[in-house]
Coordinates of C-alpha atoms in Angstrom, one line a residue:
M198 CA 0.0 0.0 0.0
S199 CA 1.3 3.5 -0.9
T200 CA -0.1 7.0 -0.7
A201 CA 0.7 10.4 -2.2
R202 CA -0.8 13.8 -2.1
T203 CA -1.1 16.9 -4.3
Y204 CA -3.1 20.1 -3.9
A205 CA -5.9 21.9 -5.8
V206 CA -8.5 24.6 -5.0
A207 CA -12.2 24.4 -4.6
F208 CA -14.8 27.3 -4.5
H209 CA -17.8 27.9 -2.3
G210 CA -19.4 30.8 -4.0
V211 CA -16.4 33.1 -4.6
Q212 CA -14.4 31.9 -1.6
P213 CA -11.5 29.7 -2.5
A214 CA -10.4 26.8 -0.3
L215 CA -7.2 24.7 -0.5
V216 CA -8.0 21.0 -1.2
E217 CA -5.6 18.2 -0.3
V218 CA -5.8 15.5 -2.9
E219 CA -4.8 12.1 -1.3
A220 CA -4.3 9.0 -3.5
D221 CA -4.0 5.5 -2.1
L222 CA -3.2 2.4 -4.1
G223 CA -4.1 -0.8 -2.3
N224 CA -4.8 -4.4 -2.9
G225 CA -8.2 -5.7 -3.7
I226 CA -10.6 -5.6 -6.6
P227 CA -9.4 -3.0 -9.1
G228 CA -11.4 0.2 -9.0
F229 CA -11.3 4.0 -8.9
V230 CA -13.2 5.8 -6.1
I231 CA -13.3 9.6 -5.4
L232 CA -14.3 10.7 -2.0
G233 CA -15.0 14.1 -0.5
L234 CA -18.5 15.2 -1.9
P235 CA -17.7 15.3 -5.6
D236 CA -20.3 16.3 -8.1
A237 CA -21.2 14.5 -11.3
S238 CA -18.5 16.3 -13.4
L239 CA -15.9 15.4 -10.8
N240 CA -17.0 11.8 -10.6
E241 CA -16.6 11.6 -14.4
A242 CA -13.0 12.6 -14.0
R243 CA -12.2 8.9 -13.4
E244 CA -12.6 8.0 -17.1
R245 CA -11.0 11.2 -18.3
I246 CA -7.9 10.6 -16.1
K247 CA -7.5 7.0 -17.1
A248 CA -7.9 7.8 -20.8
A249 CA -5.5 10.7 -20.7
A250 CA -2.8 8.8 -18.8
R251 CA -3.1 5.8 -21.1
N252 CA -2.9 7.9 -24.2
T253 CA 0.1 9.7 -22.8
G254 CA 2.0 6.5 -22.2
M255 CA 1.9 6.4 -18.4
P256 CA -1.3 4.5 -17.5
V257 CA -2.8 4.5 -14.0
A258 CA -2.1 1.1 -12.2
N259 CA -5.0 -1.4 -12.5
R260 CA -5.4 -1.6 -8.8
K261 CA -7.7 -0.4 -6.1
L262 CA -7.3 3.4 -6.3
T263 CA -8.9 5.6 -3.6
V264 CA -8.8 9.4 -4.0
N265 CA -9.8 11.6 -1.0
L266 CA -10.4 15.3 -1.5
S267 CA -9.9 16.9 1.9
P268 CA -11.7 18.7 3.7
A269 CA -14.2 16.0 3.0
T270 CA -17.1 18.1 4.2
L271 CA -16.6 20.8 1.5
P272 CA -18.6 20.0 -1.7
K273 CA -16.3 19.9 -4.8
F274 CA -17.4 20.9 -8.3
G275 CA -16.0 21.0 -11.8
S276 CA -13.1 19.5 -13.7
A277 CA -10.3 21.6 -12.2
F278 CA -9.2 18.6 -10.0
D279 CA -8.3 16.3 -12.9
L280 CA -4.6 17.1 -13.1
A281 CA -4.1 17.0 -9.3
I282 CA -5.8 13.7 -9.0
L283 CA -3.7 12.1 -11.8
I284 CA -0.4 13.4 -10.4
A285 CA -1.3 12.1 -7.0
A286 CA -2.3 8.7 -8.4
L287 CA 0.9 8.3 -10.4
S288 CA 3.0 9.4 -7.4
A289 CA 1.3 6.8 -5.3
D290 CA 2.3 4.2 -7.9
R291 CA 6.0 5.5 -7.7
Q292 CA 5.9 6.3 -11.4
L293 CA 7.0 9.9 -10.6
A294 CA 7.5 12.2 -7.6
A295 CA 5.2 15.1 -7.3
P296 CA 7.0 18.4 -6.5
P297 CA 6.2 19.8 -3.0
N298 CA 4.3 23.1 -2.5
T299 CA 2.6 22.8 -5.9
V300 CA -1.0 23.4 -6.8
Y301 CA -2.5 21.8 -9.9
L302 CA -5.3 23.5 -11.8
A303 CA -6.3 22.0 -15.1
E304 CA -8.9 19.8 -16.9
L305 CA -7.7 16.8 -18.9
G306 CA -8.8 15.9 -22.4
L307 CA -8.9 12.2 -23.4
D308 CA -5.8 12.6 -25.5
G309 CA -3.9 14.3 -22.6
M310 CA -4.4 17.9 -23.6
L311 CA -4.8 20.4 -20.8
R312 CA -7.8 22.6 -20.9
P313 CA -8.2 25.9 -18.9
V314 CA -10.6 26.1 -16.0
P315 CA -12.3 29.1 -14.2
G316 CA -11.1 30.6 -11.0
V317 CA -7.3 30.5 -11.6
L318 CA -6.7 34.0 -10.4
P319 CA -8.3 33.7 -6.9
A320 CA -6.9 30.2 -6.6
A321 CA -3.4 31.5 -7.3
Q322 CA -3.9 34.2 -4.7
L323 CA -4.9 31.7 -2.1
A324 CA -2.1 29.3 -2.9
L325 CA 0.5 32.0 -2.6
A326 CA -1.0 33.3 0.7
L327 CA -0.7 29.8 2.1
G328 CA 2.9 29.3 1.0
F329 CA 2.3 27.3 -2.2
D330 CA 4.2 29.4 -4.6
N331 CA 4.3 26.8 -7.5
L332 CA 1.3 26.6 -9.9
V333 CA 0.8 24.1 -12.7
V334 CA -1.9 25.3 -15.1
A335 CA -3.1 24.9 -18.7
R336 CA -1.6 27.2 -21.3
G337 CA -4.9 29.0 -21.6
N338 CA -4.7 30.1 -17.9
E339 CA -1.0 31.1 -18.0
A340 CA -1.5 34.8 -18.4
E341 CA -4.2 34.8 -15.7
A342 CA -2.0 33.0 -13.2
R343 CA 0.9 35.4 -13.8
L344 CA -1.3 38.3 -12.8
V345 CA -0.5 37.2 -9.2
P346 CA 2.9 38.7 -8.2
G347 CA 5.3 36.2 -6.8
A348 CA 3.7 33.1 -8.2
S349 CA 6.0 30.6 -10.0
V350 CA 3.8 29.4 -12.9
F351 CA 4.4 26.3 -15.1
A352 CA 2.0 26.2 -18.0
A353 CA 1.7 23.3 -20.3
D354 CA -0.4 22.2 -23.4
H355 CA -0.2 18.5 -22.7
L356 CA -0.1 16.1 -19.8
G357 CA 3.2 14.7 -21.0
Q358 CA 4.9 18.1 -20.4
V359 CA 3.6 18.1 -16.8
L360 CA 4.9 14.5 -16.3
V361 CA 8.3 15.5 -17.5
H362 CA 8.2 18.5 -15.2
C363 CA 7.5 16.0 -12.3
G364 CA 10.5 13.8 -13.2
A365 CA 9.2 11.3 -15.8
Q366 CA 11.4 10.2 -18.7
A367 CA 10.3 12.1 -21.9
G368 CA 11.3 9.2 -24.2
A369 CA 8.6 6.9 -22.7
L370 CA 5.8 9.4 -23.2
R371 CA 3.5 10.2 -26.1
I372 CA 3.0 13.9 -26.4
T373 CA 0.5 14.7 -29.2
L374 CA -0.4 18.3 -29.7
R375 CA -2.5 17.9 -32.9
H376 CA -5.8 18.6 -31.2
R377 CA -6.0 22.3 -30.2
T378 CA -8.7 23.6 -27.9
A379 CA -10.7 26.4 -29.6
T380 CA -10.7 29.5 -27.3
A381 CA -12.5 32.8 -27.6
P382 CA -10.4 35.9 -28.0
P383 CA -9.7 37.9 -24.8
A384 CA -12.6 40.1 -23.8
G385 CA -11.7 43.7 -24.5
P386 CA -13.2 47.0 -23.2
R387 CA -16.5 48.3 -24.5
E388 CA -16.2 50.2 -27.7
P389 CA -16.2 53.9 -26.8
E390 CA -18.1 55.0 -29.9
A391 CA -21.0 52.8 -28.9
T392 CA -21.5 54.3 -25.5
D393 CA -20.1 57.8 -25.6
L394 CA -22.1 60.5 -23.9
S395 CA -21.9 62.6 -27.0
L396 CA -24.6 60.4 -28.5
V397 CA -27.1 61.6 -25.9
T398 CA -29.0 64.6 -27.2
G399 CA -30.7 67.0 -24.8
Q400 CA -31.7 65.6 -21.4
H401 CA -29.4 68.1 -19.6
E402 CA -30.9 67.3 -16.2
A403 CA -30.4 63.5 -16.6
R404 CA -26.9 64.0 -17.9
L405 CA -26.1 66.1 -14.7
A406 CA -27.6 63.3 -12.6
L407 CA -25.4 60.7 -14.4
E408 CA -22.3 62.9 -13.9
L409 CA -23.1 63.2 -10.2
A410 CA -23.7 59.4 -10.0
A411 CA -20.3 58.8 -11.5
A412 CA -18.5 61.4 -9.3
G413 CA -20.0 60.2 -6.0
G414 CA -20.9 56.6 -6.7
H415 CA -24.6 57.3 -6.1
H416 CA -27.5 55.1 -7.2
L417 CA -29.8 56.5 -9.9
I418 CA -33.2 55.9 -11.3
M419 CA -34.4 57.5 -14.6
V420 CA -38.2 57.5 -15.4
G421 CA -39.2 58.6 -18.9
P422 CA -40.9 57.5 -22.1
A423 CA -39.5 54.9 -24.5
G424 CA -36.7 56.3 -26.6
A425 CA -35.8 59.2 -24.3
G426 CA -32.2 57.9 -23.9
K427 CA -32.4 56.1 -20.5
T428 CA -30.6 52.9 -21.7
L429 CA -28.1 54.9 -23.7
M430 CA -27.1 57.0 -20.8
A431 CA -26.8 54.1 -18.5
S432 CA -24.6 52.2 -20.9
A433 CA -22.3 55.3 -21.1
L434 CA -21.8 55.4 -17.4
P435 CA -18.7 53.1 -17.4
T436 CA -17.0 55.5 -19.8
I437 CA -17.0 58.3 -17.3
L438 CA -16.3 56.3 -14.2
P439 CA -12.8 56.3 -12.7
P440 CA -10.7 53.2 -13.4
L441 CA -10.5 50.6 -10.7
N442 CA -7.6 50.8 -8.3
E443 CA -5.3 47.8 -7.8
M444 CA -7.4 46.2 -5.0
Q445 CA -10.7 46.8 -6.8
A446 CA -9.3 45.4 -10.1
L447 CA -8.0 42.3 -8.3
E448 CA -11.4 41.7 -6.7
A449 CA -13.4 42.4 -9.9
T450 CA -11.1 40.2 -12.0
A451 CA -11.3 37.4 -9.4
V452 CA -15.1 37.4 -9.6
H453 CA -15.0 37.5 -13.4
S454 CA -12.5 34.6 -13.3
I455 CA -14.8 32.4 -11.2
T456 CA -18.1 33.2 -13.1
Q457 CA -16.9 33.5 -16.7
G458 CA -13.2 32.6 -16.7
A459 CA -13.7 29.5 -18.8
L460 CA -15.4 31.4 -21.6
A461 CA -12.4 33.6 -22.6
P462 CA -8.8 33.9 -21.5
I463 CA -8.0 36.6 -18.9
T464 CA -4.8 38.4 -19.8
E465 CA -5.0 41.5 -17.7
L466 CA -6.8 43.0 -14.7
R467 CA -10.2 44.5 -15.3
R468 CA -9.7 48.3 -14.9
I469 CA -13.0 49.3 -16.5
P470 CA -16.0 48.8 -14.1
A471 CA -18.2 45.9 -15.1
F472 CA -21.6 46.7 -16.6
I473 CA -24.2 44.0 -15.8
C474 CA -27.7 44.3 -17.3
P475 CA -29.9 41.3 -16.3
H476 CA -33.2 40.9 -18.1
H477 CA -36.4 41.9 -16.3
T478 CA -37.4 38.2 -16.2
A479 CA -34.4 37.3 -14.0
S480 CA -35.2 35.2 -11.0
L481 CA -34.2 35.9 -7.4
S482 CA -31.3 33.4 -7.6
A483 CA -30.1 34.9 -10.9
L484 CA -30.0 38.3 -9.4
I485 CA -28.5 37.7 -5.9
G486 CA -27.1 34.2 -6.3
G487 CA -28.1 30.9 -4.9
G488 CA -28.3 27.2 -5.3
T489 CA -29.0 24.3 -3.0
R490 CA -25.8 22.4 -3.1
R491 CA -23.6 24.6 -5.3
L492 CA -23.6 28.3 -4.5
I493 CA -23.6 30.2 -7.8
P494 CA -22.9 34.0 -7.7
G495 CA -25.6 36.2 -9.1
A496 CA -25.7 39.4 -11.1
I497 CA -25.0 41.7 -8.1
T498 CA -21.8 39.8 -7.4
R499 CA -20.7 39.9 -11.1
A500 CA -21.3 43.7 -10.9
H501 CA -18.9 44.0 -7.9
H502 CA -17.1 47.4 -8.2
G503 CA -19.2 48.0 -11.3
V504 CA -22.6 49.0 -12.5
L505 CA -25.8 47.0 -12.1
F506 CA -28.3 48.3 -14.6
L507 CA -32.0 47.2 -14.3
D508 CA -33.7 48.3 -17.4
E509 CA -37.5 48.2 -17.4
V510 CA -37.3 47.9 -13.6
A511 CA -41.0 48.2 -13.1
H512 CA -41.3 44.8 -14.9
F513 CA -39.1 43.0 -12.3
N514 CA -40.7 40.9 -9.7
S515 CA -41.2 43.0 -6.5
G516 CA -39.6 40.3 -4.3
V517 CA -36.5 40.3 -6.5
L518 CA -36.1 44.0 -6.2
D519 CA -36.6 44.0 -2.5
A520 CA -33.8 41.5 -2.2
L521 CA -31.4 44.3 -3.1
R522 CA -32.0 46.1 0.2
Q523 CA -29.2 44.4 2.2
P524 CA -26.5 44.5 -0.5
L525 CA -27.2 48.2 -1.3
E526 CA -26.4 49.0 2.4
A527 CA -23.8 46.5 3.2
G528 CA -21.9 46.0 -0.1
S529 CA -22.3 42.2 0.2
I530 CA -25.0 39.5 0.3
T531 CA -25.2 36.8 2.9
L532 CA -26.9 33.7 1.6
D533 CA -28.1 31.2 4.3
R534 CA -28.8 27.6 3.2
T535 CA -29.4 24.3 5.0
R536 CA -25.8 23.3 4.2
G537 CA -24.3 26.5 5.6
H538 CA -24.0 30.2 4.7
S539 CA -21.8 32.2 2.5
K540 CA -21.0 35.9 2.1
L541 CA -20.6 37.1 -1.5
P542 CA -19.2 40.5 -2.4
A543 CA -21.8 42.9 -4.0
R544 CA -20.5 46.5 -3.9
F545 CA -22.2 47.8 -7.0
Q546 CA -23.7 51.0 -8.3
L547 CA -27.4 50.6 -9.0
I548 CA -28.8 52.3 -12.1
M549 CA -32.5 51.8 -12.9
A550 CA -34.7 52.9 -15.8
A551 CA -38.5 52.7 -16.2
N552 CA -41.3 54.0 -18.2
P553 CA -43.8 56.2 -16.4
C554 CA -46.7 53.8 -17.0
P555 CA -47.5 50.7 -19.0
C556 CA -48.2 52.6 -22.2
G557 CA -45.2 54.9 -21.6
R558 CA -47.0 58.1 -22.4
N559 CA -47.7 59.5 -19.0
Y560 CA -45.4 62.5 -19.3
G561 CA -46.0 66.2 -19.7
T562 CA -49.7 66.8 -19.5
G563 CA -50.3 63.1 -19.7
T564 CA -53.1 63.5 -22.3
G565 CA -51.6 60.8 -24.5
C566 CA -51.7 58.2 -21.8
T567 CA -54.3 55.5 -22.2
C568 CA -53.7 53.8 -18.8
T569 CA -56.1 53.9 -15.9
P570 CA -55.0 55.5 -12.7
M571 CA -55.1 52.0 -11.0
A572 CA -52.9 50.6 -13.8
R573 CA -50.4 53.4 -13.4
R574 CA -50.2 52.9 -9.6
R575 CA -50.0 49.1 -10.0
Y576 CA -47.2 49.4 -12.6
F577 CA -45.0 51.6 -10.5
S578 CA -45.8 50.0 -7.1
R579 CA -43.3 47.2 -7.8
L580 CA -40.6 49.7 -6.8
S581 CA -41.1 49.7 -3.1
G582 CA -40.6 52.7 -0.8
P583 CA -37.4 51.2 0.8
I584 CA -35.8 50.7 -2.6
L585 CA -36.5 54.3 -3.7
D586 CA -35.4 55.5 -0.2
R587 CA -32.0 54.0 -1.0
T588 CA -31.8 55.6 -4.4
D589 CA -29.9 58.9 -4.2
L590 CA -30.8 60.4 -7.5
Q591 CA -34.4 60.2 -9.0
V592 CA -35.0 62.1 -12.2
R593 CA -37.7 62.3 -14.9
L594 CA -37.0 62.5 -18.6
N595 CA -39.1 64.0 -21.4
P596 CA -39.1 62.7 -25.0
V597 CA -36.5 64.1 -27.4
T598 CA -37.8 66.2 -30.2
G599 CA -36.8 65.9 -33.8
S600 CA -35.1 69.3 -33.7
Q601 CA -33.0 68.2 -30.8
L602 CA -32.0 65.0 -32.6
F603 CA -30.9 66.6 -35.9
G604 CA -30.5 70.4 -35.2
A605 CA -28.8 70.6 -31.8
P606 CA -25.0 70.4 -31.6
P607 CA -23.7 67.1 -30.0
G608 CA -23.4 67.1 -26.2
E609 CA -20.2 66.8 -24.3
S610 CA -18.2 63.6 -24.9
S611 CA -17.5 61.1 -22.2
A612 CA -13.8 62.2 -22.1
V613 CA -14.8 65.7 -21.2
V614 CA -17.2 64.6 -18.5
R615 CA -14.8 62.1 -17.2
E616 CA -12.2 64.8 -16.5
R617 CA -14.6 66.6 -14.2
V618 CA -15.5 63.3 -12.5
L619 CA -11.9 62.5 -11.9
A620 CA -11.3 66.0 -10.5
A621 CA -14.2 65.6 -8.1
R622 CA -13.0 62.2 -7.0
E623 CA -9.6 63.7 -6.2
R624 CA -11.2 66.3 -4.0
T625 CA -13.2 63.6 -2.3
A626 CA -10.1 61.5 -1.7
H627 CA -8.2 64.4 -0.4
R628 CA -11.0 65.1 2.2
L629 CA -11.8 61.5 3.1
G630 CA -8.4 59.8 2.5
T631 CA -7.7 59.5 6.2
Y632 CA -10.8 57.4 6.6
G633 CA -10.0 55.1 3.6
I634 CA -13.1 56.2 1.7
G635 CA -13.0 56.9 -2.0
C636 CA -16.4 58.3 -2.8
N637 CA -19.2 60.2 -1.1
A638 CA -21.8 57.5 -1.4
A639 CA -19.7 55.3 0.9
L640 CA -19.6 57.9 3.7
P641 CA -20.6 56.3 7.0
T642 CA -23.3 58.1 8.9
R643 CA -21.1 58.8 11.9
I644 CA -18.6 60.7 9.7
L645 CA -21.2 62.4 7.6
R646 CA -23.1 63.8 10.5
H647 CA -20.6 64.4 13.2
E648 CA -17.0 64.6 11.8
L649 CA -17.6 66.8 8.8
S650 CA -18.4 70.4 9.4
Y651 CA -21.2 72.5 7.8
P652 CA -22.2 76.1 7.7
A653 CA -25.4 76.9 9.7
A654 CA -27.2 77.9 6.4
T655 CA -26.4 74.4 5.0
G656 CA -27.9 72.7 8.0
Q657 CA -31.1 74.8 7.7
A658 CA -31.3 74.0 4.0
V659 CA -31.1 70.3 4.7
D660 CA -33.8 70.5 7.4
S661 CA -36.0 72.5 5.0
A662 CA -35.5 70.1 2.1
A663 CA -36.1 67.0 4.3
A664 CA -39.3 68.5 5.8
R665 CA -40.6 69.6 2.4
A666 CA -40.1 66.1 0.8
E667 CA -40.9 64.2 4.0
L668 CA -37.6 62.4 3.8
S669 CA -36.6 59.6 6.2
A670 CA -33.3 59.8 8.2
R671 CA -31.7 57.5 5.6
A672 CA -32.9 59.6 2.7
T673 CA -31.7 62.8 4.4
D674 CA -28.3 61.3 4.8
R675 CA -28.3 60.4 1.1
L676 CA -29.4 63.9 0.2
L677 CA -26.4 65.3 2.1
R678 CA -24.0 62.8 0.4
V679 CA -25.2 64.1 -3.0
A680 CA -24.7 67.7 -1.8
W681 CA -21.1 66.8 -1.0
T682 CA -20.6 65.4 -4.5
I683 CA -22.1 68.6 -6.0
A684 CA -19.7 70.6 -3.9
D685 CA -16.8 68.5 -5.1
L686 CA -17.8 69.0 -8.7
Q687 CA -18.1 72.7 -8.3
G688 CA -14.9 73.1 -6.3
H689 CA -16.5 74.1 -3.0
D690 CA -14.9 73.2 0.3
R691 CA -18.2 72.2 1.8
P692 CA -21.8 72.1 0.6
D693 CA -23.7 75.4 0.6
P694 CA -27.5 75.9 0.5
G695 CA -27.4 76.0 -3.3
D696 CA -25.8 72.5 -3.4
V697 CA -28.4 71.2 -1.1
D698 CA -31.2 72.6 -3.1
L699 CA -29.8 71.0 -6.3
A700 CA -29.5 67.7 -4.5
A701 CA -33.1 68.0 -3.4
H702 CA -34.2 68.9 -6.9
L703 CA -32.5 65.8 -8.3
R704 CA -34.4 63.6 -5.8
Q705 CA -37.8 64.0 -7.3
N706 CA -40.9 62.4 -6.0
L707 CA -41.6 59.6 -8.5
N708 CA -44.6 58.1 -6.6
G709 CA -47.0 60.3 -8.5
V710 CA -45.6 59.5 -12.0

């Protein structure tokens, strides 16, 4: 009887966990058993591993092989354990010696080809943090693994190359590289001409609200008729947002690696904030994440450090929308299930767009609207008061006329607006840098109310605006945060009454739409 061990990484939601892969060769009826709560794709690894080893020229011994994935109580999913299991099995048979402090992350093809797997970036980060500085990955994951500073990466196209790396004799192996795995090209940034703000004609108030949303990280809802430019402005928001800093880029790229890393190779950190736009028929699990045995991140996690755009928000299920309350406040979502609980990151900027009524013509005098008052109330009532209470900027849009479309000069481009946004963010960082806060929307209540100073006139303006609009304490704080962003855009040291009035004007009462 002989044993050997290698290491791999499993994921629970987006949390990586080191897995010890133990292989034991014993006497008895030949067989191949995988223990440690494997799923169906991992159980199928037995046939992939045997075929890949046989076609490479170093078959797995025809004996009783037991593989244990520890910790045994953690469910294991996917094909990323194939290579680690095979190296452990061959090491247990004394056909090679697995190098120490090495983590293996690759799927095996039947001919021995190595295929890329999702989650390599966070897996490499965890391995390096735990002292495992050697990584063996498929060639398609090489660039992603090298994004982690300090990691020693060995990338291979074929199992035979890994076996030679582990001490096997190259002459006894069959390394066939005829079958290439088709991969998609690396995902690039969104084309600027398709989302540039210069394409938005008119809508000066909504453009100002969008600029404030970008400068302060505020949530925004736009209500207006079809074709008014709501979706176009929302899709242009990433072009005026500041680039992600190093920590944010690592976190956003790690989430992208886990959720979509197998679809296209990752060659660089994501500096452009993600733009996630789920359909209005999305379920609760699709939006916030879920699953009974396997926890799959939802749209709010994929939008981490980016933008979550809910178009036609009045068509979303009200229960789905109300599930956004916790992540909007906490920047994360805690999912409790019978098998345990998990915390998923969800610090996103929420942008919503809706028509004013089912027919979309309840604007201006409303004479063109064919909806009954009950239909209008029922349509917009899916947006609950607590969700609107957490939305900093609430603006109405009017339709764009033909003269505006073809006669008016183009509006400011994203590059021009982005310069103002970056300048405002610099003022915010200068004021709040000692607190470790990068935008006004993230200001804690304690700092907002007690540690920042205000002129007496500003306090009176806030009181007046809150009483006039009957704002809650939360909404009043959000009004004040928007006033700080307006002050930063205009170069004021602190908000004045005019900034507060503008912030109140951009928080319009949409209940009567």
